[in-house]
mmCIF file of C-alpha atoms and ligand atoms in Angstrom:
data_model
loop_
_atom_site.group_PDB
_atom_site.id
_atom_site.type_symbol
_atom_site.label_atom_id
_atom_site.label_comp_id
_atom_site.label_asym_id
_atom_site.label_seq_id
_atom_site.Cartn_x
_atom_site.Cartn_y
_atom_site.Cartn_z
ATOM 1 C CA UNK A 106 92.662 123.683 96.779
ATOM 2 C CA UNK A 107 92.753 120.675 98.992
ATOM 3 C CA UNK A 108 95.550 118.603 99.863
ATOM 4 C CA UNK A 109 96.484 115.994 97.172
ATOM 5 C CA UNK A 110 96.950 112.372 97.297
ATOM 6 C CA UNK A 111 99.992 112.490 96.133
ATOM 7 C CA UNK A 112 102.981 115.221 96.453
ATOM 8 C CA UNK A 113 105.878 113.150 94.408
ATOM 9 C CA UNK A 114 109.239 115.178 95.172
ATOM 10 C CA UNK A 115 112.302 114.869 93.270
ATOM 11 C CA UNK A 116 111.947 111.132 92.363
ATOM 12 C CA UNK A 117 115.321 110.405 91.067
ATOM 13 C CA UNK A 118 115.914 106.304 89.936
ATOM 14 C CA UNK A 119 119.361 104.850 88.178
ATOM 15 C CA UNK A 120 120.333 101.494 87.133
ATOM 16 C CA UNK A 121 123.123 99.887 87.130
ATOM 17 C CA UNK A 122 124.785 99.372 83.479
ATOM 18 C CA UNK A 123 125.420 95.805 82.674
ATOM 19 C CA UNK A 124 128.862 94.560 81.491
ATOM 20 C CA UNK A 125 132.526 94.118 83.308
ATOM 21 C CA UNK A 126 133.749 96.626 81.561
ATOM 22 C CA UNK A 127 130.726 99.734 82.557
ATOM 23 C CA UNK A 128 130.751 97.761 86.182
ATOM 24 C CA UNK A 129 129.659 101.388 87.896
ATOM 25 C CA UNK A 130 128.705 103.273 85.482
ATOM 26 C CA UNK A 131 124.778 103.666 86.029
ATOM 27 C CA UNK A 132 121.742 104.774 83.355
ATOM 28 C CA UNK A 133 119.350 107.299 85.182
ATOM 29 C CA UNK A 134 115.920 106.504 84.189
ATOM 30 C CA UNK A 135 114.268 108.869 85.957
ATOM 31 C CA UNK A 136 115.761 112.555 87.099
ATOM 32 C CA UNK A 137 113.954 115.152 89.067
ATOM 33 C CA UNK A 138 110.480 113.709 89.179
ATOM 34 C CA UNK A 139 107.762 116.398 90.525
ATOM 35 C CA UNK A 140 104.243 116.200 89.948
ATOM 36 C CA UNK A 141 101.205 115.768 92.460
ATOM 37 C CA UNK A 142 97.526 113.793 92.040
ATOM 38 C CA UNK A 143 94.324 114.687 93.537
ATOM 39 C CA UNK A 144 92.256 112.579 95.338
ATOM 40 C CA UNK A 145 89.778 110.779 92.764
ATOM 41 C CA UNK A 146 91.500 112.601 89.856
ATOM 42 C CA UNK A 147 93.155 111.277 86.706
ATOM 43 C CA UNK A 148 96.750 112.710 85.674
ATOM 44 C CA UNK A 149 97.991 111.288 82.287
ATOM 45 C CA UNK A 150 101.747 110.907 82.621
ATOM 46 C CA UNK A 151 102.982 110.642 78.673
ATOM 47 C CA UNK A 152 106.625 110.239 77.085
ATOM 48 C CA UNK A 153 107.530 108.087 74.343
ATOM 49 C CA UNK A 154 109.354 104.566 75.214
ATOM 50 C CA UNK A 155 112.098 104.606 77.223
ATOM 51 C CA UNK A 156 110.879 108.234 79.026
ATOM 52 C CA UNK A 157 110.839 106.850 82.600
ATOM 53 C CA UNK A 158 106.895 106.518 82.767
ATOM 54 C CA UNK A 159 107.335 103.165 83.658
ATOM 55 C CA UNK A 160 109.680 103.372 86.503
ATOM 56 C CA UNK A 161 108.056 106.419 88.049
ATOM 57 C CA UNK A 162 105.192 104.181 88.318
ATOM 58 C CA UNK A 163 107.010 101.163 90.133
ATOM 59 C CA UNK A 164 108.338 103.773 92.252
ATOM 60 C CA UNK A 165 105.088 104.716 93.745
ATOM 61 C CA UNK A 166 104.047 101.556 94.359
ATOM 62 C CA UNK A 167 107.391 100.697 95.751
ATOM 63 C CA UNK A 168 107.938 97.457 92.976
ATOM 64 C CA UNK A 169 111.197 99.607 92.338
ATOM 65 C CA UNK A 170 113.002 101.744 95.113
ATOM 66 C CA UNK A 171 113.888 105.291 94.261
ATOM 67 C CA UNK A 172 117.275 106.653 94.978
ATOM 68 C CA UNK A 173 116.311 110.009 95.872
ATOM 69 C CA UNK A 174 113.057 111.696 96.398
ATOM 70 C CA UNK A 175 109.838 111.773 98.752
ATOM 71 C CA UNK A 176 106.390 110.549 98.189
ATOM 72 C CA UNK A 177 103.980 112.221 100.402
ATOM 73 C CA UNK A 178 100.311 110.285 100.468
ATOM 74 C CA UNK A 179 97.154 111.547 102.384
ATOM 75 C CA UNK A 180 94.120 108.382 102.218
ATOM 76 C CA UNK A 181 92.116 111.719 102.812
ATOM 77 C CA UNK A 182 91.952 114.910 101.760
ATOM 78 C CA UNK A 183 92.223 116.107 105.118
ATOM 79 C CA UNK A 184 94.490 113.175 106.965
ATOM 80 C CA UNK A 185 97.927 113.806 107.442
ATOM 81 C CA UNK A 186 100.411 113.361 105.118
ATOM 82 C CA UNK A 187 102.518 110.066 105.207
ATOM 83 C CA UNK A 188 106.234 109.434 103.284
ATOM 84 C CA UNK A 189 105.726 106.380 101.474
ATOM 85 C CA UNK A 190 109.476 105.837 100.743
ATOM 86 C CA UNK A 191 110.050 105.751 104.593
ATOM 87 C CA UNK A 192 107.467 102.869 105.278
ATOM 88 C CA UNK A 193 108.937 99.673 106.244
ATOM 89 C CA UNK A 194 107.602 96.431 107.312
ATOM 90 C CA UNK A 195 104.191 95.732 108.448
ATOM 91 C CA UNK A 196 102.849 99.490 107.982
ATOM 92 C CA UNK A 197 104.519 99.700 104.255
ATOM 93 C CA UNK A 198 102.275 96.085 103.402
ATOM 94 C CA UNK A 199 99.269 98.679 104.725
ATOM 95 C CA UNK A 200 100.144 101.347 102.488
ATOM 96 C CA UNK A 201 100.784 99.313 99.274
ATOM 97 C CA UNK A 202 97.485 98.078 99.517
ATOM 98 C CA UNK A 203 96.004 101.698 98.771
ATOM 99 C CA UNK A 204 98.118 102.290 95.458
ATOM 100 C CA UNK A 205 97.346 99.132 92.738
ATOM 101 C CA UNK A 206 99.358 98.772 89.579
ATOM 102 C CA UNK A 207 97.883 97.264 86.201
ATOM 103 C CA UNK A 208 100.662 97.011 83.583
ATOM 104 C CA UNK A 209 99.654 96.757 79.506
ATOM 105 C CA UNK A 210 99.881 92.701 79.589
ATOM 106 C CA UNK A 211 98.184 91.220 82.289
ATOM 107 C CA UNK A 212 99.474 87.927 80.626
ATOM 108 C CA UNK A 213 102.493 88.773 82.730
ATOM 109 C CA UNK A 214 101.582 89.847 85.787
ATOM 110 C CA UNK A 215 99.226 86.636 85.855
ATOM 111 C CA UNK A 216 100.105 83.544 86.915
ATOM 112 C CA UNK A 217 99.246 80.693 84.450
ATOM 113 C CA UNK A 218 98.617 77.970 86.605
ATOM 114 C CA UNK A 219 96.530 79.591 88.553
ATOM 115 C CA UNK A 220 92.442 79.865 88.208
ATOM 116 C CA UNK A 221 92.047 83.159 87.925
ATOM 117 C CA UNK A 222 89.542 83.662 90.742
ATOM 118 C CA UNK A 223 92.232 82.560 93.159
ATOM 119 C CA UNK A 224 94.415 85.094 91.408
ATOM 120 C CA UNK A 225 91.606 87.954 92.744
ATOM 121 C CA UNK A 226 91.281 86.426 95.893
ATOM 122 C CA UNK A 227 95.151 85.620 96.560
ATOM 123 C CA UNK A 228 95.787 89.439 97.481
ATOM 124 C CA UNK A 229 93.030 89.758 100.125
ATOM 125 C CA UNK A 230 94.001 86.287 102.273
ATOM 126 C CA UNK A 231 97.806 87.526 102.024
ATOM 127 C CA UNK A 232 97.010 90.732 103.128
ATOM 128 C CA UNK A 233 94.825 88.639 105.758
ATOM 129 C CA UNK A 234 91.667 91.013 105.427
ATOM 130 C CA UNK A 235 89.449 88.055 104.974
ATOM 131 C CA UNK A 236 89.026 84.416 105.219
ATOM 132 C CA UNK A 237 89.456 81.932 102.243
ATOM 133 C CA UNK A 238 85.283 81.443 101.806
ATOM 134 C CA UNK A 239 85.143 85.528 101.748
ATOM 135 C CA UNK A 240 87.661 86.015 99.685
ATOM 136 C CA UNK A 241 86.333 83.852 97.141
ATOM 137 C CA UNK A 242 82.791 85.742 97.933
ATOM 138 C CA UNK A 243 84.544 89.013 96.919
ATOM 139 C CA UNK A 244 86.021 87.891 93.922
ATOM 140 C CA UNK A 245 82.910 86.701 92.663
ATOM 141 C CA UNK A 246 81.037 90.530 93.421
ATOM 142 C CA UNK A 247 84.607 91.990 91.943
ATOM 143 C CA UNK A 248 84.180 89.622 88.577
ATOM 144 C CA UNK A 249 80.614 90.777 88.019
ATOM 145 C CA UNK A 250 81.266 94.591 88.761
ATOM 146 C CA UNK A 251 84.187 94.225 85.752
ATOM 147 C CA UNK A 252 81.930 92.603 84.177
ATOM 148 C CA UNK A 253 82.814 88.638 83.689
ATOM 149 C CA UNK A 254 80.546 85.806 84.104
ATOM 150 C CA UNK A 255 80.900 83.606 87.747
ATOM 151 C CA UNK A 256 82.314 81.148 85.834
ATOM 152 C CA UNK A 257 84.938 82.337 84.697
ATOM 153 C CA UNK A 258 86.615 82.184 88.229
ATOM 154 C CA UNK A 259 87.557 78.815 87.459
ATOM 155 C CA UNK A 260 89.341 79.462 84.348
ATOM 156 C CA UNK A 261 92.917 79.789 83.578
ATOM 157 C CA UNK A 262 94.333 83.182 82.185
ATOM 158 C CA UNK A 263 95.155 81.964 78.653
ATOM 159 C CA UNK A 264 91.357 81.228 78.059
ATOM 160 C CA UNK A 265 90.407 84.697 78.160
ATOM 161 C CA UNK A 266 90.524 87.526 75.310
ATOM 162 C CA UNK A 267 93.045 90.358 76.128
ATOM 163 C CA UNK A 268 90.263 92.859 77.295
ATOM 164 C CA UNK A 269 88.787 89.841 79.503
ATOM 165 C CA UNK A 270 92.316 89.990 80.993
ATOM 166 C CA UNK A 271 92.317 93.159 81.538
ATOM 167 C CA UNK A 272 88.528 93.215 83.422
ATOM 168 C CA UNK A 273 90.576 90.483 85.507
ATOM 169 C CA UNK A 274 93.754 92.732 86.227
ATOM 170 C CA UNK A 275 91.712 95.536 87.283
ATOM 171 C CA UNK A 276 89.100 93.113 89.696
ATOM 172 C CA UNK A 277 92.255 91.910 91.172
ATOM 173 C CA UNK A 278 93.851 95.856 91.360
ATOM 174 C CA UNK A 279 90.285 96.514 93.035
ATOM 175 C CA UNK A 280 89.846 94.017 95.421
ATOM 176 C CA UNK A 281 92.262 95.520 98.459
ATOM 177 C CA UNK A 282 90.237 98.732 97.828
ATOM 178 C CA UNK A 283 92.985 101.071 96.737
ATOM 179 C CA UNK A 284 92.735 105.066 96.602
ATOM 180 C CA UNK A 285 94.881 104.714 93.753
ATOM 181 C CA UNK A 286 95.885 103.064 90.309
ATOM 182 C CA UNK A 287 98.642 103.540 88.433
ATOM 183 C CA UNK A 288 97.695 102.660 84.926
ATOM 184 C CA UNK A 289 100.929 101.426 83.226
ATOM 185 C CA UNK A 290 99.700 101.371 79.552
ATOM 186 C CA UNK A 291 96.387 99.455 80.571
ATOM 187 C CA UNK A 292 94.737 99.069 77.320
ATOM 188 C CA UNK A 293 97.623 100.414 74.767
ATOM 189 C CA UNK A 294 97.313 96.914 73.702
ATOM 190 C CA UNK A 295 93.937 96.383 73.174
ATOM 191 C CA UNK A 296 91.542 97.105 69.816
ATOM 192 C CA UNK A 297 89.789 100.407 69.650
ATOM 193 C CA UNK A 298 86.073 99.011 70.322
ATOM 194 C CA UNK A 299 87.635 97.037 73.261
ATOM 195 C CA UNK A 300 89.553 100.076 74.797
ATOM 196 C CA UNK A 301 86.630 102.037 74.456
ATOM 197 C CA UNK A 302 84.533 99.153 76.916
ATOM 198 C CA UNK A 303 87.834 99.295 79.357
ATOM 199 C CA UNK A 304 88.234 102.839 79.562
ATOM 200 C CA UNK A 305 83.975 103.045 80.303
ATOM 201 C CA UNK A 306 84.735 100.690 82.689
ATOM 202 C CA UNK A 307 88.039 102.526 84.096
ATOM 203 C CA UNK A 308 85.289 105.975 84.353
ATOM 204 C CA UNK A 309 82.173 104.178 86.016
ATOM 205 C CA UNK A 310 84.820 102.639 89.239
ATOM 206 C CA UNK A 311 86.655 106.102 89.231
ATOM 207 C CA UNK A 312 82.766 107.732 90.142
ATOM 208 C CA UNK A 313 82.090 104.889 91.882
ATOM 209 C CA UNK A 314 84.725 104.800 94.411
ATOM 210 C CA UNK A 315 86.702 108.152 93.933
ATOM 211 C CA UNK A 316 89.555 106.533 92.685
ATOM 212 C CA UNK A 317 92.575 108.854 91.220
ATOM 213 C CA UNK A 318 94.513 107.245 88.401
ATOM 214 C CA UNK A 319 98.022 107.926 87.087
ATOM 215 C CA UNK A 320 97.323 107.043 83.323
ATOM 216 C CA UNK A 321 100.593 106.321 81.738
ATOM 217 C CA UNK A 322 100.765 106.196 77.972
ATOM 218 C CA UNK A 323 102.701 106.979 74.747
ATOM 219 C CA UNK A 324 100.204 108.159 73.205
ATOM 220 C CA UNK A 325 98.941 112.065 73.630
ATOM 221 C CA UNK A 326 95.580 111.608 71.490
ATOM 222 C CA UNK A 327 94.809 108.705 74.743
ATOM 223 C CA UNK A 328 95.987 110.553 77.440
ATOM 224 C CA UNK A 329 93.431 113.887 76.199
ATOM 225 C CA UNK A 330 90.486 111.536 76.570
ATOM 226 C CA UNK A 331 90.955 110.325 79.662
ATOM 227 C CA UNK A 332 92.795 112.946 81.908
ATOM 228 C CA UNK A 333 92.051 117.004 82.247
ATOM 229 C CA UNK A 334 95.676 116.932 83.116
ATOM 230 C CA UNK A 335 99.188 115.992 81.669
ATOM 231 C CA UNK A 336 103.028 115.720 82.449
ATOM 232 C CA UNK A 337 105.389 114.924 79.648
ATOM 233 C CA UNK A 338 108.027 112.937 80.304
ATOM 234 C CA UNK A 339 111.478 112.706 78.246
ATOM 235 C CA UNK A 340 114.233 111.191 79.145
ATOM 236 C CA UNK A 341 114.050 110.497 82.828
ATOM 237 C CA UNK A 342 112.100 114.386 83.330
ATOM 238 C CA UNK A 343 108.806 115.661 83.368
ATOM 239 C CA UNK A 344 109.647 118.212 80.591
ATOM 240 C CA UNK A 345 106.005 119.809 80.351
ATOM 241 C CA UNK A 346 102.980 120.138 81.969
ATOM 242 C CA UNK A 347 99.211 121.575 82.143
ATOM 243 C CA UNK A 348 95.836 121.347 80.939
ATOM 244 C CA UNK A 349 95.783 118.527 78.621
ATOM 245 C CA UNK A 350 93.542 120.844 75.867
ATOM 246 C CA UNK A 351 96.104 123.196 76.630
ATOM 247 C CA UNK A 352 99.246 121.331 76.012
ATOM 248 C CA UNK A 353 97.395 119.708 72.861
ATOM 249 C CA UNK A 354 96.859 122.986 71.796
ATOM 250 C CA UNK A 355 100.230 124.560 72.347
ATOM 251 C CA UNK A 356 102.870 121.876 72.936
ATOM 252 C CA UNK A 357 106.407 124.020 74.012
ATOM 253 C CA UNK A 358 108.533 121.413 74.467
ATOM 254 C CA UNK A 359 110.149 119.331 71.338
ATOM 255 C CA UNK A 360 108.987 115.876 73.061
ATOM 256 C CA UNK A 361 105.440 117.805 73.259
ATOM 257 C CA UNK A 362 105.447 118.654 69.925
ATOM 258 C CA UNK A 363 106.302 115.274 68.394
ATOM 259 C CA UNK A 364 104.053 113.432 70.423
ATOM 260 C CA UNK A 365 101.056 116.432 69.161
ATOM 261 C CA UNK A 366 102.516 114.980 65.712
ATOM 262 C CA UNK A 367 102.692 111.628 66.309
ATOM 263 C CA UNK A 368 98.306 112.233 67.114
ATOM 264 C CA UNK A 369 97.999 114.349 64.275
ATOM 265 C CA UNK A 370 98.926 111.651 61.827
ATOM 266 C CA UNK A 371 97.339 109.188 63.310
ATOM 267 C CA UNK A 372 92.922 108.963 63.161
ATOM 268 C CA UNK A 373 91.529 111.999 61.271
ATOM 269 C CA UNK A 374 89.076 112.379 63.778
ATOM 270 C CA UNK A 375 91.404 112.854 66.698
ATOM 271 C CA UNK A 376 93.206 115.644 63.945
ATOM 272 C CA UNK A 377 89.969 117.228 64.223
ATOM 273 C CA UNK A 378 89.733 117.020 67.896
ATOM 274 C CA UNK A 379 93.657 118.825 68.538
ATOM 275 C CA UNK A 380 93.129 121.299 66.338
ATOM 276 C CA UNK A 381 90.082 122.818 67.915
HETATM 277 N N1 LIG B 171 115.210 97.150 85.445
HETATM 278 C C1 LIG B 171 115.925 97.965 84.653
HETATM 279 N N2 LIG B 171 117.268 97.802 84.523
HETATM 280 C C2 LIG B 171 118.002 98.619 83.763
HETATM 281 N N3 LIG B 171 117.494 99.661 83.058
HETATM 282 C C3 LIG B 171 116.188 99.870 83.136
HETATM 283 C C4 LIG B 171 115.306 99.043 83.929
HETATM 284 N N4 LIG B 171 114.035 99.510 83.799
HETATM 285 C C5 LIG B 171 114.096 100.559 82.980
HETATM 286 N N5 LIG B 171 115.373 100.796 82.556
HETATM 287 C C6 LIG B 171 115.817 101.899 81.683
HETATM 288 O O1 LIG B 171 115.291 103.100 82.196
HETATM 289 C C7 LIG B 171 114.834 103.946 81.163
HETATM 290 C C8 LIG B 171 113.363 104.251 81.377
HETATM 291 O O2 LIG B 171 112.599 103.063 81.205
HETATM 292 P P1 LIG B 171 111.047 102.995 81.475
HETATM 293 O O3 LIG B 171 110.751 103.624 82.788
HETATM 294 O O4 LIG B 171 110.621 101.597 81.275
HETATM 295 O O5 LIG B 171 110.456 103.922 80.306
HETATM 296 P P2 LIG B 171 109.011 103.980 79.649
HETATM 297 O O6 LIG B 171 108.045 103.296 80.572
HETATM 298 O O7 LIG B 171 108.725 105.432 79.469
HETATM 299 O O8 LIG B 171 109.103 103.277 78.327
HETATM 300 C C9 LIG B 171 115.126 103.217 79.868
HETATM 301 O O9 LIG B 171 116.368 103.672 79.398
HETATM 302 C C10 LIG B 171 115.219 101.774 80.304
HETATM 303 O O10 LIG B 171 116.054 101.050 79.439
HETATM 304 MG MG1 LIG B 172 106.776 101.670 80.148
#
């Protein structure tokens, strides 16, 4: 097998506790962390809320710092292997560009005020890889590969339907041409018809440009569609992992097995699906 993308080590994150009273005492979120991701693979990373999927995934894009742990990254299968959590300054703004984060309401992570072509174009003039005229340039090919309409550049983020938002989160995750997405509940939100679109859409640039994902979700039945692998997550560890068929299939873990339940109960189709 060739050298992954990723080789995540022992992630360990706390937080600090609020109130006078708990001043040091200190939640840990996420405990032990292993897994690794192939280059244009998908790994599902599942857990019900409050699991740690969330902060693993700010962790390797270094919104959150880890307290203990190493993140080895190769661009290539066969380039050397660089520690993420060592990078600082100039050659950490480098790195970040190659791992891009979409979280479940781009509502958030976009600003209001701002037209949300400049949003798409914002990252690439900050990062300084092109001038203002490009950048615009490439948000316009970005828009149109997600497919929205040119005009919709000029538009404002609350004008747009939640799965329009999304298109927009992942042109602007696209445009500094990561190797890597972490997937933070992307379309968890959206309606069935309109997931289906996004998750096409999630496939075709994943072929397209060998990009690996780290598709976080609560929800198993989700995770089997779009990933040949899985890690479950409870309680700040990764408490099982394999095959997703196979996990699906024979779930050892109690977190496993509620989460097989939770899919069972849920569409009849998917009951069909698990129990094959
Ligand atoms: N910024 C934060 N400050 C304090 N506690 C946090 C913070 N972020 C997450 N946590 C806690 O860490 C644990 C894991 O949260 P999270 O990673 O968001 O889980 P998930 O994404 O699986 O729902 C939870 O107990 C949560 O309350
Ligand atoms: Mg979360």
């Amino acid at each position: 097998m060739s050298a992954p993308l990723l080789e995540v080590s022992n992630l360990s994150k706390a937080f600090p506790l609020r109130g006078v009273l708990r001043a040091r005492a200190r939640v840990a979120a996420v405990t032990d962390v292993s897994f690794t991701l192939a280059h244009g693979e998908t790994l599902a990373l599942v857990g019900e809320s409050g699991s740690g999927k969330s902060t693993v995934g700010r962790c390797l894009v270094r919104l959150l710092e880890p307290d203990l742990g190493s993140v080895l990254y190769r661009r290539e299968p066969g380039a050397a292997a660089v520690e993420l959590l060592a990078l600082r300054g100039r050659e950490l703004g480098r790195r970040r560009r190659e791992l891009a984060l979409v979280f479940q309401d781009p509502g958030q992570s976009l600003n209001p005020r701002l037209p949300v072509g400049e949003a798409v174009a914002e990252p690439l003039r900050v990062h300084g890889l092109v001038r203002a005229r490009e950048a615009r340039a490439r948000a316009a090919q970005l828009f149109a590969r997600v497919g929205l309409e040119a005009d919709a550049l000029e538009r404002f983020p609350h004008e747009f339907s939640g799965g329009q938002r999304q298109r927009i989160a992942i042109a602007r995750a696209l445009a500094l041409e990561p190797r890597c997405i972490v997937l933070d509940e992307a379309v968890s939100a959206l309606d069935v018809s309109i997931r289906a679109q996004i998750l096409n859409l999630l496939l075709e640039l994943q072929r397209e440009r060998g990009l690996a994902y780290l598709f976080i979700t609560h929800d198993l039945g989700l995770a089997s569609r779009c990933a040949a692998r899985v890690a479950v997550m409870s309680k700040g560890a990764i408490v099982e992992s394999g095959a997703v068929a196979e996990v699906l299939a024979r779930p050892q873990h109690a977190a496993t097995q509620k989460l097989v339940a939770s899919v069972l109960s849920g569409d009849p189709r998917r009951k069909l699906d698990a129990a094959r």
